[in-house]
Coordinates of C-alpha atoms in Angstrom, one line a residue:
M1 CA 0.0 0.0 0.0
R2 CA 1.5 3.3 -1.1
T3 CA 1.2 6.0 1.6
D4 CA 1.8 9.1 -0.6
S5 CA -0.5 10.6 -3.1
S6 CA 2.0 12.8 -5.0
P7 CA 3.2 11.5 -8.4
G8 CA 6.6 10.1 -8.8
T9 CA 9.3 11.9 -10.7
L10 CA 11.0 8.9 -12.2
P11 CA 9.7 7.3 -15.5
A12 CA 9.0 3.7 -15.7
R13 CA 12.2 1.6 -16.1
E14 CA 12.8 0.5 -19.7
H15 CA 15.5 -1.5 -21.5
L16 CA 18.0 1.0 -23.0
P17 CA 17.6 0.6 -26.8
A18 CA 20.6 -0.7 -28.6
T19 CA 20.9 1.8 -31.4
D20 CA 23.7 4.1 -32.6
A21 CA 24.8 6.8 -30.2
G22 CA 27.9 8.7 -29.7
T23 CA 27.5 8.9 -25.9
P24 CA 29.2 6.1 -23.9
V25 CA 26.7 3.7 -22.3
L26 CA 28.9 3.2 -19.2
D27 CA 30.9 5.7 -17.3
V28 CA 33.2 4.0 -14.7
V29 CA 34.5 6.5 -12.1
I30 CA 37.8 5.8 -10.2
P31 CA 38.1 8.1 -7.2
V32 CA 41.8 8.5 -6.3
Y33 CA 43.9 10.4 -3.7
N34 CA 47.7 10.1 -3.9
E35 CA 47.6 6.9 -6.0
E36 CA 50.5 7.7 -8.3
K37 CA 51.8 4.0 -8.1
D38 CA 48.5 2.2 -8.6
L39 CA 46.6 4.5 -10.9
Q40 CA 48.3 3.6 -14.2
P41 CA 48.2 -0.2 -14.0
C42 CA 44.6 0.0 -12.7
V43 CA 43.3 2.1 -15.6
R44 CA 45.2 0.0 -18.2
R45 CA 43.8 -3.2 -16.8
L46 CA 40.3 -1.9 -16.6
H47 CA 40.5 -0.5 -20.1
E48 CA 41.8 -3.8 -21.5
H49 CA 39.0 -5.7 -19.8
L50 CA 36.2 -3.4 -21.0
T51 CA 37.6 -3.3 -24.5
R52 CA 37.6 -7.1 -24.6
T53 CA 34.3 -7.9 -22.8
F54 CA 32.0 -5.0 -22.8
P55 CA 29.7 -4.8 -25.8
Y56 CA 28.9 -1.1 -25.7
A57 CA 30.8 2.2 -25.8
F58 CA 32.3 3.1 -22.4
R59 CA 34.4 5.7 -20.7
I60 CA 36.7 5.6 -17.7
T61 CA 36.8 8.8 -15.5
I62 CA 39.6 9.4 -13.1
A63 CA 38.3 11.6 -10.2
D64 CA 41.3 13.1 -8.5
N65 CA 40.4 14.1 -4.9
A66 CA 43.0 16.9 -4.4
S67 CA 46.0 14.6 -4.6
T68 CA 49.3 16.2 -3.5
D69 CA 51.7 13.7 -5.3
T70 CA 52.1 13.1 -9.0
T71 CA 48.7 11.5 -9.4
P72 CA 47.4 14.5 -11.5
Q73 CA 50.3 14.1 -13.9
V74 CA 49.7 10.3 -14.2
A75 CA 46.0 10.9 -14.9
A76 CA 46.7 13.6 -17.5
G77 CA 49.1 11.2 -19.3
L78 CA 46.5 8.4 -19.4
E79 CA 43.9 10.9 -20.7
R80 CA 46.2 11.9 -23.6
E81 CA 47.1 8.3 -24.4
I82 CA 43.8 6.5 -24.1
P83 CA 40.7 8.0 -25.9
E84 CA 38.2 6.4 -23.5
V85 CA 39.9 7.9 -20.4
T86 CA 39.0 11.3 -19.0
N87 CA 40.5 13.1 -16.0
F88 CA 38.5 15.2 -13.5
R89 CA 40.3 17.2 -10.8
L90 CA 38.6 18.2 -7.5
E91 CA 40.3 20.6 -5.0
Q92 CA 38.6 19.0 -2.0
K93 CA 38.9 15.5 -0.6
G94 CA 36.0 13.0 -0.2
R95 CA 35.0 10.0 -2.2
G96 CA 31.3 10.9 -1.9
R97 CA 32.0 14.4 -3.2
A98 CA 33.9 13.0 -6.2
L99 CA 31.2 10.6 -7.1
R100 CA 28.4 13.1 -6.8
T101 CA 30.3 15.7 -8.9
V102 CA 31.3 13.3 -11.7
W103 CA 28.0 11.4 -11.8
S104 CA 26.0 14.6 -11.9
A105 CA 28.0 15.9 -14.9
S106 CA 28.1 12.6 -16.8
E107 CA 25.7 12.0 -19.8
A108 CA 26.2 8.2 -19.8
P109 CA 22.9 6.4 -18.9
I110 CA 24.8 3.9 -16.6
L111 CA 27.2 5.3 -14.0
A112 CA 29.5 3.0 -12.0
Y113 CA 32.6 3.3 -9.7
M114 CA 35.3 1.0 -8.4
D115 CA 38.2 1.4 -6.1
V116 CA 41.6 2.0 -7.6
D117 CA 43.1 -1.1 -6.1
L118 CA 40.8 -3.3 -8.2
S119 CA 40.2 -5.6 -5.2
T120 CA 37.0 -6.8 -6.9
D121 CA 37.4 -9.2 -9.8
L122 CA 36.5 -7.4 -13.0
N123 CA 34.4 -10.4 -14.3
A124 CA 31.6 -9.1 -12.0
L125 CA 31.4 -5.7 -13.9
L126 CA 29.1 -6.9 -16.7
P127 CA 26.7 -8.7 -14.3
L128 CA 26.7 -5.5 -12.3
V129 CA 25.5 -3.2 -15.0
A130 CA 23.4 -5.6 -17.1
P131 CA 20.3 -5.3 -14.8
L132 CA 20.5 -1.5 -15.1
I133 CA 20.8 -1.6 -18.9
S134 CA 17.9 -4.0 -19.2
G135 CA 15.7 -1.9 -17.0
H136 CA 15.3 -4.6 -14.3
S137 CA 17.0 -2.6 -11.5
D138 CA 17.8 1.0 -10.4
L139 CA 21.0 0.4 -8.6
A140 CA 23.5 -2.5 -8.4
I141 CA 26.1 -3.3 -5.8
G142 CA 28.9 -5.9 -5.4
S143 CA 28.5 -8.0 -2.3
R144 CA 31.4 -9.6 -0.5
L145 CA 28.9 -11.1 2.1
A146 CA 26.8 -13.2 -0.4
R147 CA 27.1 -16.9 0.1
S148 CA 28.7 -17.5 -3.3
S149 CA 31.2 -14.7 -2.9
R150 CA 34.9 -15.6 -2.5
V151 CA 36.7 -13.2 -0.3
V152 CA 40.3 -13.1 0.9
R153 CA 40.9 -10.6 3.8
G154 CA 42.1 -10.5 7.4
P155 CA 39.9 -11.3 10.4
K156 CA 39.9 -7.6 11.6
R157 CA 38.4 -6.3 8.4
E158 CA 36.0 -9.2 8.2
F159 CA 34.7 -8.5 11.7
I160 CA 34.4 -4.7 11.0
S161 CA 32.5 -5.3 7.8
R162 CA 30.0 -7.8 9.2
A163 CA 29.5 -5.7 12.4
Y164 CA 28.8 -2.6 10.4
N165 CA 26.2 -4.3 8.2
L166 CA 24.5 -5.8 11.3
I167 CA 24.3 -2.2 12.7
L168 CA 22.7 -1.1 9.5
R169 CA 20.2 -3.9 9.6
G170 CA 19.3 -3.3 13.2
S171 CA 19.1 0.5 13.1
L172 CA 18.1 1.4 9.6
Q173 CA 16.3 -1.8 8.7
A174 CA 18.6 -2.2 5.7
R175 CA 18.1 -5.3 3.6
F176 CA 21.1 -5.1 1.3
S177 CA 24.0 -7.2 2.4
D178 CA 27.2 -5.1 1.8
A179 CA 27.1 -1.3 2.0
Q180 CA 30.8 -0.6 1.7
C181 CA 32.1 -2.7 -1.2
G182 CA 33.7 -0.3 -3.6
F183 CA 31.9 -1.7 -6.6
K184 CA 28.5 -0.1 -7.5
A185 CA 26.5 1.2 -10.4
I186 CA 23.3 3.4 -10.8
R187 CA 21.1 4.5 -13.6
R188 CA 21.6 8.1 -14.5
D189 CA 17.9 9.0 -14.3
V190 CA 17.8 7.7 -10.8
A191 CA 21.1 9.4 -9.8
Q192 CA 19.8 12.8 -11.0
V193 CA 17.0 12.6 -8.4
L194 CA 18.7 10.6 -5.6
L195 CA 22.1 12.3 -5.4
P196 CA 20.7 15.7 -4.2
L197 CA 19.2 13.9 -1.2
V198 CA 22.6 12.4 -0.2
E199 CA 24.3 14.7 2.3
D200 CA 27.6 12.8 3.1
T201 CA 30.7 13.6 1.0
G202 CA 33.0 10.9 2.4
W203 CA 32.9 7.1 2.9
F204 CA 29.3 7.0 4.2
F205 CA 28.1 8.3 0.9
D206 CA 27.5 4.7 -0.4
T207 CA 25.5 3.7 2.7
E208 CA 23.3 6.8 2.7
M209 CA 22.6 6.4 -1.0
L210 CA 21.6 2.8 -0.6
V211 CA 19.4 3.4 2.4
L212 CA 17.5 6.2 0.8
A213 CA 17.1 4.2 -2.4
E214 CA 15.8 1.2 -0.5
R215 CA 13.4 3.2 1.6
A216 CA 12.0 4.9 -1.5
G217 CA 11.2 1.5 -3.0
L218 CA 13.9 1.4 -5.7
R219 CA 15.3 -2.0 -6.7
I220 CA 18.8 -2.8 -5.7
H221 CA 20.5 -5.7 -7.5
E222 CA 23.3 -7.5 -5.6
V223 CA 26.1 -9.3 -7.4
P224 CA 28.4 -11.8 -5.6
V225 CA 32.0 -10.8 -6.1
D226 CA 35.4 -12.3 -5.7
W227 CA 37.4 -9.9 -3.6
V228 CA 41.0 -9.7 -2.4
D229 CA 41.9 -7.3 0.4
D230 CA 44.5 -4.7 -0.4
P231 CA 47.0 -4.7 2.5
D232 CA 48.3 -1.3 1.5
S233 CA 44.9 0.4 1.8
T234 CA 45.2 4.0 3.1
V235 CA 41.7 4.0 4.7
H236 CA 41.7 5.0 8.3
I237 CA 39.5 2.4 9.9
V238 CA 38.8 4.0 13.2
R239 CA 38.0 7.5 11.8
T240 CA 35.9 6.0 9.0
A241 CA 33.9 3.8 11.5
T242 CA 33.3 6.9 13.7
D243 CA 32.0 8.9 10.7
D244 CA 29.9 6.0 9.5
L245 CA 28.2 5.7 13.0
K246 CA 27.5 9.5 13.0
G247 CA 26.0 9.1 9.5
V248 CA 23.8 6.2 10.7
W249 CA 22.5 8.4 13.5
R250 CA 21.8 11.3 11.2
V251 CA 20.0 9.3 8.5
G252 CA 18.1 7.3 11.1
K253 CA 16.9 10.5 12.7
A254 CA 15.8 12.0 9.3
L255 CA 13.9 8.8 8.5
A256 CA 12.2 8.7 11.9
T257 CA 11.0 12.3 11.6
G258 CA 9.9 12.0 8.0
S259 CA 12.0 14.9 6.8
L260 CA 13.2 13.1 3.6
P261 CA 11.2 13.7 0.4
L262 CA 11.5 10.1 -0.7
D263 CA 8.2 10.4 -2.7
R264 CA 10.3 12.1 -5.3
L265 CA 11.9 8.8 -6.1
T266 CA 8.8 6.8 -6.7
R267 CA 8.1 5.2 -10.0
P268 CA 4.8 5.8 -11.9
F269 CA 1.8 4.2 -10.2
G270 CA 1.3 0.9 -11.9
D271 CA 5.0 0.3 -12.6
D272 CA 5.1 -1.9 -9.5
P273 CA 3.0 -5.1 -9.9
R274 CA 1.8 -4.6 -6.3
D275 CA -0.1 -1.5 -7.6
R276 CA -2.2 -3.6 -10.0
D277 CA -5.8 -4.3 -9.2
I278 CA -6.0 -8.1 -9.5
Q279 CA -9.3 -9.8 -9.2
D280 CA -9.9 -11.8 -5.9
V281 CA -6.6 -10.7 -4.5
P282 CA -7.0 -7.9 -1.9
K283 CA -4.2 -5.4 -2.4
G284 CA -1.6 -5.6 0.4
L285 CA -3.8 -7.9 2.6
A286 CA -1.2 -10.7 2.9
R287 CA 1.6 -8.4 3.9
Q288 CA -0.5 -6.5 6.3
L289 CA -1.8 -9.6 7.9
V290 CA 1.8 -10.8 8.5
G291 CA 2.8 -7.5 9.9
F292 CA -0.3 -7.2 12.1
C293 CA 0.2 -10.7 13.5
V294 CA 3.8 -10.0 14.4
V295 CA 2.9 -6.6 16.1
G296 CA -0.1 -8.2 17.7
G297 CA 2.0 -11.1 19.2
L298 CA 4.5 -8.7 20.6
S299 CA 1.8 -6.4 21.9
T300 CA 0.0 -9.3 23.6
L301 CA 3.2 -10.3 25.4
F302 CA 3.7 -6.6 26.4
Y303 CA 0.1 -6.4 27.6
L304 CA 0.4 -9.6 29.8
V305 CA 3.6 -8.3 31.4
L306 CA 2.0 -5.0 32.2
Y307 CA -1.1 -6.7 33.5
S308 CA 0.9 -8.9 35.8
L309 CA 2.9 -5.8 37.0
F310 CA -0.2 -3.6 37.6
R311 CA -2.0 -6.6 39.3
Q312 CA 0.5 -6.4 42.1
F313 CA -1.0 -3.2 43.5
S314 CA -4.5 -2.9 42.0
G315 CA -7.6 -4.9 41.2
S316 CA -8.0 -6.9 38.0
Q317 CA -10.2 -4.3 36.2
V318 CA -7.8 -1.4 36.9
A319 CA -4.8 -3.5 36.0
N320 CA -6.5 -4.6 32.8
A321 CA -7.5 -1.1 31.8
L322 CA -4.0 0.4 32.4
A323 CA -2.2 -2.5 30.7
L324 CA -4.5 -2.3 27.7
L325 CA -4.2 1.5 27.4
V326 CA -0.4 1.5 27.4
S327 CA -0.1 -1.5 25.0
A328 CA -2.8 0.0 22.7
I329 CA -0.8 3.2 22.2
A330 CA 2.3 1.2 21.4
N331 CA 0.3 -1.2 19.2
T332 CA -1.2 1.7 17.1
A333 CA 2.2 3.3 16.6
A334 CA 3.8 0.1 15.6
N335 CA 1.0 -0.9 13.2
R336 CA 1.0 2.6 11.7
R337 CA 4.6 2.4 10.8
L338 CA 5.3 -1.3 10.2
T339 CA 2.0 -2.8 9.0
F340 CA 0.4 0.0 7.1
G341 CA 3.5 1.9 6.0
V342 CA 2.6 5.3 7.2
R343 CA 5.7 7.5 7.8
G344 CA 6.1 10.9 9.3
R345 CA 4.2 12.7 12.0
G346 CA 1.3 13.9 9.8
G347 CA -2.0 12.4 11.0
A348 CA -0.4 10.7 14.0
V349 CA -2.6 12.3 16.6
R350 CA -5.8 11.4 14.6
H351 CA -4.6 7.8 14.2
Q352 CA -3.9 7.5 17.9
A353 CA -7.4 8.9 18.7
Q354 CA -9.0 6.4 16.4
G355 CA -6.8 3.7 17.9
L356 CA -8.1 4.6 21.3
V357 CA -11.7 4.1 20.0
V358 CA -10.6 0.6 18.9
F359 CA -9.0 0.2 22.3
G360 CA -12.3 1.0 24.0
I361 CA -13.9 -1.9 22.1
G362 CA -11.1 -4.2 23.2
L363 CA -11.5 -2.9 26.7
A364 CA -15.2 -3.8 26.6
L365 CA -14.5 -7.3 25.4
T366 CA -11.8 -8.0 28.0
S367 CA -13.5 -6.3 30.9
G368 CA -16.7 -8.1 30.1
S369 CA -14.8 -11.4 30.0
L370 CA -13.3 -10.7 33.4
A371 CA -16.7 -9.6 34.8
A372 CA -18.2 -12.9 33.6
L373 CA -15.3 -14.9 35.2
N374 CA -15.7 -13.1 38.5
A375 CA -19.4 -13.7 38.4
A376 CA -18.8 -17.4 37.9
S377 CA -16.1 -17.7 40.5
S378 CA -15.5 -15.5 43.5
S379 CA -11.7 -15.9 43.6
P380 CA -10.4 -17.2 40.2
A381 CA -6.8 -18.2 39.9
H382 CA -4.3 -15.9 38.2
S383 CA -3.7 -18.4 35.5
T384 CA -7.4 -18.6 34.8
E385 CA -7.6 -14.8 34.5
L386 CA -4.7 -14.9 32.0
A387 CA -6.4 -17.6 29.9
V388 CA -9.7 -15.7 29.7
L389 CA -7.8 -12.5 28.8
I390 CA -5.9 -14.3 26.0
A391 CA -9.1 -15.6 24.5
A392 CA -10.8 -12.2 24.7
N393 CA -7.8 -10.5 23.2
L394 CA -7.8 -12.9 20.2
A395 CA -11.3 -11.9 19.5
A396 CA -10.4 -8.2 20.0
T397 CA -7.4 -8.6 17.7
V398 CA -9.5 -9.8 14.7
L399 CA -11.8 -6.9 15.2
R400 CA -8.9 -4.5 15.6
F401 CA -7.3 -5.5 12.3
L402 CA -10.6 -5.0 10.5
L403 CA -11.1 -1.6 12.0
F404 CA -7.5 -0.6 11.3
R405 CA -7.6 -1.6 7.7
A406 CA -11.1 -0.2 6.9
W407 CA -11.2 2.9 9.2
V408 CA -7.9 4.0 10.7
F409 CA -5.5 3.3 7.8
P410 CA -7.7 2.7 4.8
D411 CA -6.3 2.4 1.2
R412 CA -6.6 5.6 -0.8
D413 CA -9.3 5.7 -3.5
D414 CA -8.7 5.5 -7.3
S415 CA -8.4 9.2 -7.6
G416 CA -5.4 9.3 -5.3
S417 CA -7.2 11.3 -2.6
G418 CA -8.5 9.6 0.5
S419 CA -8.3 9.3 4.2
G420 CA -5.8 7.7 6.4
A421 CA -2.6 6.5 4.8
G422 CA -3.5 7.7 1.3
S423 CA -4.5 11.2 2.2
G424 CA -1.1 12.6 1.9
T425 CA -1.1 13.9 5.5
G426 CA 2.5 12.8 6.1
P427 CA 5.6 14.6 5.0
A428 CA 5.4 13.2 1.5
S429 CA 2.6 15.6 0.6
T430 CA 4.4 18.5 2.2
Y431 CA 7.0 18.4 -0.5
G432 CA 4.3 18.5 -3.1
T433 CA 3.4 22.0 -2.1
G434 CA 7.0 23.3 -2.0
T435 CA 6.6 24.5 1.6
T436 CA 9.2 22.4 3.3
P437 CA 12.9 22.4 2.5
P438 CA 14.5 19.1 1.3
Y439 CA 16.9 17.1 3.3
G440 CA 20.2 18.7 3.6
T441 CA 19.2 22.0 1.9
T442 CA 17.5 25.2 2.9
A443 CA 15.7 26.3 -0.3
P444 CA 12.2 24.9 -0.8
Y445 CA 11.3 22.5 -3.6
A446 CA 9.1 23.6 -6.4
P447 CA 5.7 21.8 -6.8
L448 CA 6.2 18.2 -8.1
P449 CA 5.8 17.9 -11.9
Q450 CA 3.2 15.6 -13.5
R451 CA 4.3 12.0 -13.9
P452 CA 6.3 11.8 -17.1
V453 CA 5.1 9.5 -19.9
P454 CA 7.9 7.3 -21.4
N455 CA 8.5 8.2 -25.1
P456 CA 9.9 5.4 -27.2
S457 CA 11.0 7.9 -29.9
Y458 CA 13.2 9.8 -27.5
D459 CA 16.0 11.7 -29.2
L460 CA 19.3 11.7 -27.4
Y461 CA 20.0 15.3 -28.4
E462 CA 16.7 16.9 -27.4
P463 CA 17.6 18.4 -24.0
H464 CA 14.0 19.4 -23.2
R465 CA 13.0 15.8 -22.7
T466 CA 12.8 14.5 -19.1
D467 CA 13.3 10.8 -19.9
A468 CA 16.9 9.9 -19.2
T469 CA 16.8 6.8 -21.4
M470 CA 19.6 6.9 -24.0
R471 CA 20.3 4.9 -27.1
L472 CA 23.1 2.5 -26.9
Q473 CA 25.8 1.6 -29.5
P474 CA 25.1 -1.7 -31.3
V475 CA 27.3 -4.7 -30.9
R476 CA 29.6 -5.2 -33.9
P477 CA 32.1 -8.1 -34.5
H478 CA 35.1 -5.8 -34.4
D479 CA 34.1 -4.4 -31.0
T480 CA 35.9 -7.4 -29.4
D481 CA 39.1 -6.9 -31.3
L482 CA 41.9 -5.9 -28.9
G483 CA 43.4 -3.7 -31.6
D484 CA 40.3 -1.6 -32.0
P485 CA 40.8 1.9 -30.4
R486 CA 37.1 2.6 -30.4

């Protein structure tokens, strides 16, 4: 169930057409800082691999992060010698800053980057970008933690990597397996909308980009990689880990408060098969049932603990009312976020008020059950009270789900305007009016444009078009000839 009513700004994903174009299909960025020794063999090896295996036009961009050694001279020499190599100089350090700058300026429809040490085996490059070319995915990442990956590195880095990804899963609910592998790619149309939302300019750039993309519902493709640790890496582990934890806190806070305009990354309604109206299949019912059952089970345990605690100093009716009130507030908040996908503070007070009405119905059921038990037995055992309350709560739970789904958090209507989750009362609708500044900036957004319609006759050289799809260079037999300079 979608919780925003504003249109998406991204067109539907399509396979990039394989027709003649002078623009490279793939732009591989190599961020470097004082890499005078490794840069030349890295670029030559990558160029040879792409020339031999990649069936489309490509470009290799060296992004120099204010190097102070002879790296700029080495990069300039490679640019003069190899036609597919370009050199970009930045006067400030930061891998994230380099990637944002180069990717934002690139006209290639597929943007990628890799570390200069080439720790990742290059045979994974084509599988990395193929899902983006085909239109299957929005981003692609190499994963060293996939089961079929083959990784050679020390126990210290292994522990840090796995611990960091566990932190991401626990704090930001990330589902991707490896945030920091220096081997990623993104479609340019996605990058144009996503990169302005990414605030970090250093090593946390990757993680922030992936978390925002995942929360916005974009598809992230993972490729198992073969990876060999570089013992001469210049990365400062402690400082990088500290900065990453600060970034996790910042992004988590922004997600919790709903201050991120993630609705701007949504695809057109209907592009996701979950948006389709399929006969005899209630939309979102199965997922909502699972989420509601999980939340309900935890809420029941919480309620029973509270009841046992309150029962120590009050009667059964008072203890039941207090325990049910506290657990009901927590239950409504959890179902609002986890089961029905409503984010932000908009409408939270109204939802809690409606939840309290549902709580009153549950209170009537459980209190009535206790009253019936006390009428039947003057001094029932505590275990008997708990058994009766469990049965009453099961009946109240079924009624609560029906009321939540139909009244508190209803699906929006076909026109896109409705109540509850679909009414746009959360922060997603705020950005549609241009009244709230986007994440990391101070200037307000303009009103969201209408959803673009994909145009199959898109001309590469018409800048007024909004569709970022570009035509690709066809495969020719001589493209695999090592002597072909392209």
